[in-house]
Amino acid sequence: MIIVVGIGADGMAGLPAASRAELARATVVYGSRRQLDLLDDTVTAVRRPWPSPMLPALRTLLDGADGDVHVVASGDPLLHGVGSSLIRIHGAENVAVLPHVSSATLACSRVGWAVQDTEVISLVTADPQTAVRRGGQAVVLSRDAGTPAVLARLLTDTGRGDSEITVLEQLGGPAERRRTATAREWAARPPGDVDDLNVIAVRYLPDERRLGILPDDCYAHDGQITKQPMRAITLAALAPRPGQLLWDVGAGSGSIAIEWCRSGSGCRAVAFERDEKRRGRIADNARAFGVPVAVTGGAPESFDAAPDPDTVFVGGGLTRPGLLEACWERLPDGGRLVANAVTVESEALLAQWYSKHGGDLSRFAHYRGDALGGFTGWRPAMPVTQWVVTK
């Protein structure tokens, strides 16, 4: 059995009796050097710091073990912590967790926020841009002392410089410290003495949160964008599920990839785009919304460097020789492919694939009211043919 004991910056003094008893009977304790240094002389077990990389050690933790193995972890080990990883690897029946108060709860208590209304974002391993939001509030778990400055610069660069950030260091310990500034102020004059053990409470300003499909003017684009009405139809056809990976082929502005990532927890995307300027816009758009979109070169030549998708969207380049074949080949069984066509040639290609593989073939047209002299008339948008298929 693996016993995971959560410990705070206050060390042994903050542990409940059950946690103290577990550590007192331990024969070997694993943890980071900082966590092991919090243990006092009542813990007589052999102390083993995690190696780097850490994951192989987690997999072999029970190999050759004579009795229980103990692990110390920061705060609540089930909140972006090693406890979750151990349960995933060894099964819940082989792991017991004794949690401490999480740093997220402590941070909320310091700034007066309700925990249930506060998002928790971990940058311990994730890209810093994934902590950018268009509003709301979050507790951001830092990787190191430099994380607050990196996040402050990102918020400032994406138009969120008025966001209020509170950096909380050594939460719950005798050296606890709290500092508050706007993101713009922190980015301009980042303190040089931030502790590695810190979290950031962020109130994102201005609050421009929107639910549902975004208007076109939320994106930087050169006209190569799936328009909002068609984007809504396309997202419905793509049917994203939590944790899935999308290939956005011929991504243009990246609007489909970004909407996909916004749609559910853990959704990720790879955007394939031949044009260098457009690739830059896609990266900027993804950064502005804090979503995990990897931007790469054209299709299909860049496919080999990308992980296999759960779903593929083809929004451009349909008639490029071999493109649909390459998409189909990399799509796993049960995967979904959605392709939009606006030209006669690309529509004919979709009709051929529909005849061969089935699925659903649809055509969409919509009209917008526009001035016609002193009156209002209907202006048609280009009709879009869409093929949706499950392999």
XYZ file of C-alpha atoms in Angstrom:
391
model
C 0.000 0.000 0.000
C 1.170 3.542 -0.781
C 0.299 6.109 1.903
C 0.405 9.706 0.647
C 0.595 12.343 3.391
C -0.110 15.977 2.559
C 2.058 18.510 4.371
C 1.991 22.296 4.453
C 4.637 24.991 4.738
C 4.141 24.837 8.533
C 5.632 21.335 8.512
C 4.944 18.757 11.195
C 3.259 21.314 13.464
C 0.322 21.562 11.069
C -0.279 17.828 10.646
C -3.260 16.061 12.241
C -2.674 13.075 14.494
C -3.415 10.507 11.790
C -0.795 11.949 9.454
C 1.786 12.134 12.239
C 1.112 8.511 13.169
C 1.590 7.335 9.582
C 4.913 9.128 9.252
C 6.078 7.844 12.645
C 5.598 4.208 11.579
C 7.040 4.652 8.086
C 10.174 2.761 7.051
C 10.778 4.713 3.837
C 9.410 8.106 2.803
C 9.550 9.565 -0.709
C 9.103 13.235 -1.564
C 10.793 16.314 -2.933
C 13.834 17.567 -1.048
C 11.834 20.547 0.238
C 9.034 18.331 1.561
C 11.414 15.853 3.182
C 13.198 18.708 4.945
C 9.899 19.582 6.673
C 9.941 16.292 8.588
C 11.300 16.287 12.146
C 13.126 13.697 14.239
C 9.935 11.783 15.033
C 10.149 10.454 11.480
C 12.915 7.830 11.530
C 12.246 6.400 8.067
C 14.773 6.437 5.231
C 14.139 9.604 3.209
C 14.362 9.260 -0.566
C 14.112 12.368 -2.780
C 12.334 11.972 -6.091
C 14.689 11.453 -9.022
C 14.348 13.378 -12.271
C 12.411 12.368 -14.286
C 9.936 11.429 -11.586
C 7.381 9.315 -13.501
C 9.464 6.114 -13.806
C 9.990 6.164 -10.026
C 6.226 6.394 -9.450
C 5.645 3.321 -11.596
C 8.146 1.201 -9.635
C 7.309 2.512 -6.173
C 5.930 -0.795 -4.922
C 8.577 -2.992 -6.561
C 10.311 -5.004 -3.870
C 8.549 -3.090 -1.091
C 8.396 -4.856 2.285
C 5.256 -3.306 3.771
C 3.747 0.112 3.142
C 5.535 2.857 1.262
C 5.003 6.459 2.383
C 5.042 9.633 0.276
C 4.928 13.256 1.438
C 3.389 15.834 -0.891
C 2.464 19.507 -0.745
C -1.004 20.364 0.575
C -3.749 18.248 -0.953
C -2.018 15.506 -3.010
C -5.210 15.046 -5.045
C -5.236 18.643 -6.313
C -2.826 18.662 -9.268
C -0.577 16.505 -7.097
C 1.272 13.209 -6.925
C -1.669 11.469 -5.247
C -3.703 11.563 -8.453
C -0.762 10.204 -10.470
C -0.214 7.333 -8.051
C -3.884 6.357 -8.113
C -3.879 6.430 -11.912
C -0.805 4.191 -12.041
C -1.454 1.770 -9.153
C -5.234 1.920 -8.675
C -7.282 3.438 -5.869
C -7.233 0.171 -3.918
C -3.448 0.462 -3.528
C -3.197 4.140 -2.559
C -4.436 5.922 0.568
C -4.313 9.719 0.753
C -4.249 11.838 3.918
C -4.731 15.370 2.587
C -3.649 18.653 4.128
C -5.411 21.965 3.412
C -4.727 22.774 -0.254
C -2.833 25.882 -1.311
C -5.880 26.823 -3.390
C -8.140 26.846 -0.327
C -5.539 28.759 1.687
C -5.189 31.321 -1.104
C -8.965 31.796 -1.314
C -9.104 32.286 2.459
C -6.464 35.017 2.255
C -8.196 37.017 -0.500
C -11.773 36.322 0.588
C -12.961 34.254 -2.367
C -15.413 31.359 -2.354
C -13.534 28.234 -3.401
C -16.402 26.950 -5.549
C -16.363 30.165 -7.590
C -12.617 30.016 -8.200
C -10.846 28.127 -10.976
C -7.618 26.325 -10.086
C -4.939 26.317 -12.798
C -1.625 24.507 -12.490
C 1.439 25.854 -14.281
C 3.742 23.333 -12.625
C 4.076 21.557 -15.978
C 1.656 23.410 -18.286
C 2.467 26.263 -20.670
C 1.993 29.651 -18.931
C -0.422 30.836 -21.631
C -2.976 28.289 -20.400
C -3.551 30.567 -17.382
C -4.796 33.476 -19.519
C -8.534 34.100 -19.150
C -10.988 36.728 -20.426
C -12.528 37.248 -16.986
C -13.340 35.562 -13.699
C -10.927 34.565 -10.952
C -8.400 31.785 -10.489
C -5.725 30.476 -8.177
C -2.681 29.711 -10.302
C -0.177 27.170 -8.957
C 3.305 28.377 -9.869
C 6.181 26.365 -11.254
C 8.826 28.533 -9.583
C 9.742 32.053 -8.473
C 9.571 33.376 -12.028
C 5.995 32.290 -12.766
C 4.261 35.450 -11.439
C 6.343 37.695 -13.734
C 5.784 35.431 -16.744
C 2.025 35.403 -16.167
C 1.920 39.166 -15.552
C 3.664 39.799 -18.873
C 1.307 37.453 -20.702
C -1.756 39.145 -19.226
C -0.376 42.567 -20.137
C 0.510 41.492 -23.688
C -2.975 40.056 -24.253
C -4.850 43.175 -23.114
C -5.445 42.082 -19.516
C -2.921 44.366 -17.823
C -5.542 45.698 -15.391
C -5.959 42.230 -13.890
C -5.391 42.132 -10.139
C -2.766 39.616 -9.030
C -1.920 38.629 -5.470
C 1.229 36.559 -5.057
C 1.101 34.418 -1.910
C 4.370 32.837 -0.790
C 4.990 30.065 1.765
C 1.260 29.822 2.478
C 0.497 28.601 5.978
C 4.104 28.750 7.109
C 5.968 31.158 9.387
C 7.478 32.956 6.362
C 4.119 33.562 4.638
C 4.030 36.742 2.548
C 1.404 38.446 0.376
C 1.909 41.067 -2.341
C -0.749 42.617 -4.604
C -0.426 44.609 -7.835
C -1.940 44.881 -11.275
C -0.469 42.604 -13.900
C 0.910 45.655 -15.681
C 2.656 46.895 -12.546
C 4.113 43.484 -11.731
C 5.340 42.990 -15.325
C 7.041 46.390 -15.300
C 8.778 45.923 -11.933
C 8.839 42.240 -10.947
C 10.293 41.725 -7.445
C 13.536 39.810 -7.343
C 12.867 38.001 -4.073
C 9.798 35.840 -4.860
C 9.889 32.463 -3.130
C 9.747 29.334 -5.303
C 6.799 28.145 -3.196
C 4.095 30.548 -4.338
C 0.596 30.675 -5.791
C -1.076 33.534 -7.610
C -4.650 34.695 -7.014
C -5.791 36.422 -10.223
C -8.911 38.482 -10.877
C -8.976 38.836 -14.651
C -9.897 42.304 -15.908
C -11.608 43.490 -17.979
C -14.224 40.783 -17.629
C -15.121 39.890 -21.213
C -16.215 36.310 -20.741
C -18.545 34.959 -23.382
C -20.216 31.588 -23.506
C -20.986 29.884 -26.775
C -19.460 30.628 -30.171
C -17.469 33.867 -30.345
C -18.113 36.710 -32.806
C -15.657 36.980 -35.703
C -14.175 40.229 -34.401
C -12.797 38.410 -31.337
C -10.140 36.955 -33.628
C -7.279 38.544 -35.522
C -7.718 37.376 -39.132
C -7.197 38.350 -42.764
C -10.633 37.210 -43.898
C -9.643 33.528 -43.858
C -11.957 32.538 -41.029
C -14.912 30.207 -40.621
C -17.681 32.716 -39.958
C -19.587 32.581 -36.690
C -22.816 30.917 -37.953
C -20.869 28.227 -39.798
C -18.498 27.864 -36.860
C -21.461 27.022 -34.624
C -22.646 24.368 -37.085
C -19.128 22.983 -37.435
C -18.552 22.718 -33.667
C -21.837 20.862 -33.342
C -20.662 18.448 -36.043
C -17.225 18.010 -34.456
C -18.916 17.068 -31.154
C -15.871 17.618 -28.894
C -15.473 15.501 -25.777
C -13.278 16.233 -22.731
C -9.593 15.522 -23.257
C -9.788 14.967 -27.008
C -7.277 16.201 -29.600
C -8.398 17.979 -32.777
C -6.453 18.441 -35.991
C -7.509 21.749 -37.580
C -6.254 21.395 -41.157
C -5.958 24.607 -43.170
C -6.566 26.510 -39.944
C -6.581 30.103 -41.277
C -7.125 32.155 -38.111
C -7.373 29.085 -35.855
C -10.957 29.901 -34.874
C -12.161 26.282 -35.046
C -9.191 25.015 -33.015
C -9.743 27.703 -30.387
C -13.499 27.093 -30.129
C -12.751 23.371 -29.778
C -10.353 24.022 -26.882
C -12.841 26.377 -25.195
C -15.605 23.804 -25.415
C -14.522 21.336 -22.739
C -12.012 20.315 -20.098
C -8.693 19.127 -21.476
C -9.575 19.683 -25.140
C -6.438 20.328 -27.228
C -5.748 21.094 -30.863
C -3.040 21.091 -33.500
C -3.447 23.785 -36.164
C -1.916 23.056 -39.575
C -1.364 26.169 -41.703
C 0.955 26.763 -44.662
C 1.095 30.561 -44.472
C 3.668 31.918 -42.003
C 1.738 35.113 -41.200
C -1.393 33.128 -40.500
C 0.536 30.786 -38.220
C 1.588 33.836 -36.236
C -2.028 35.018 -35.978
C -3.182 31.581 -34.836
C -0.559 31.589 -32.078
C -1.588 35.111 -31.015
C -5.285 34.187 -30.988
C -4.615 31.035 -28.952
C -2.510 33.011 -26.473
C -5.240 35.627 -26.060
C -7.716 32.939 -24.998
C -5.265 30.808 -23.009
C -5.962 27.630 -24.955
C -3.556 24.795 -25.840
C -3.251 25.040 -29.627
C 0.009 23.778 -31.123
C 0.705 25.609 -34.400
C 2.619 23.834 -37.129
C 3.221 23.898 -40.894
C 1.159 22.819 -43.846
C -0.718 19.593 -44.422
C -0.126 16.780 -45.069
C 3.660 17.162 -44.877
C 3.568 18.147 -41.185
C 1.348 15.255 -40.112
C 4.199 12.929 -39.131
C 5.351 15.273 -36.349
C 1.888 15.482 -34.733
C 0.202 13.045 -32.325
C -2.720 11.077 -33.718
C -6.012 12.999 -33.548
C -9.348 12.000 -32.098
C -11.108 14.267 -34.589
C -10.061 15.991 -37.817
C -11.498 19.190 -39.283
C -10.544 20.172 -42.818
C -11.380 23.795 -43.463
C -8.939 24.550 -46.265
C -6.837 22.841 -48.918
C -9.318 20.039 -49.590
C -8.279 19.663 -53.221
C -4.576 19.418 -52.375
C -3.482 15.998 -53.737
C -3.431 13.339 -51.044
C -4.719 15.580 -48.239
C -7.972 13.787 -47.456
C -6.258 10.419 -47.864
C -3.605 11.409 -45.313
C -6.237 12.683 -42.868
C -8.219 9.473 -43.210
C -5.125 7.318 -42.737
C -4.143 9.039 -39.454
C -7.695 9.077 -38.082
C -8.203 6.145 -35.676
C -11.164 3.808 -35.913
C -14.105 5.532 -34.249
C -12.585 8.944 -34.959
C -14.618 11.730 -36.532
C -13.851 13.768 -39.648
C -15.619 16.987 -40.612
C -14.815 18.811 -43.844
C -16.246 22.081 -45.160
C -16.206 23.001 -48.850
C -17.116 26.249 -50.634
C -15.895 25.563 -54.199
C -17.430 23.300 -56.835
C -14.204 21.298 -57.035
C -13.922 20.652 -53.299
C -17.654 19.913 -53.103
C -17.272 17.278 -55.824
C -14.438 15.677 -53.870
C -16.583 15.469 -50.733
C -19.383 13.901 -52.757
C -16.976 11.188 -53.925
C -15.807 10.451 -50.391
C -19.387 10.437 -49.152
C -20.276 7.848 -51.804
C -17.373 5.679 -50.682
C -17.490 6.029 -46.878
C -21.000 7.217 -46.051
C -21.623 9.667 -43.233
C -23.740 12.816 -43.583
C -23.512 15.290 -46.448
C -25.207 18.658 -45.943
C -25.308 22.084 -47.534
C -25.796 25.262 -45.522
C -26.674 28.744 -46.695
C -27.506 31.841 -44.719
C -28.455 35.435 -45.498
C -27.852 38.722 -43.730
C -30.003 41.794 -43.803
C -28.206 44.684 -45.548
C -29.020 48.119 -46.902
C -30.646 48.148 -50.327
C -31.158 51.781 -51.216
C -33.438 53.143 -48.538
C -34.674 49.657 -47.684
C -33.273 46.371 -46.389
C -32.523 43.361 -48.539
C -31.028 39.917 -48.039
C -27.373 39.375 -48.964
C -26.401 35.707 -49.309
C -23.180 34.284 -47.903
C -21.415 31.592 -49.915
C -23.087 28.225 -49.342
C -21.005 25.627 -47.491
C -21.102 21.897 -48.128
C -20.200 19.815 -45.090
C -19.281 16.158 -44.850
C -19.340 14.472 -41.430
C -18.216 10.866 -41.011
C -17.087 8.456 -38.308
C -14.371 6.066 -39.413
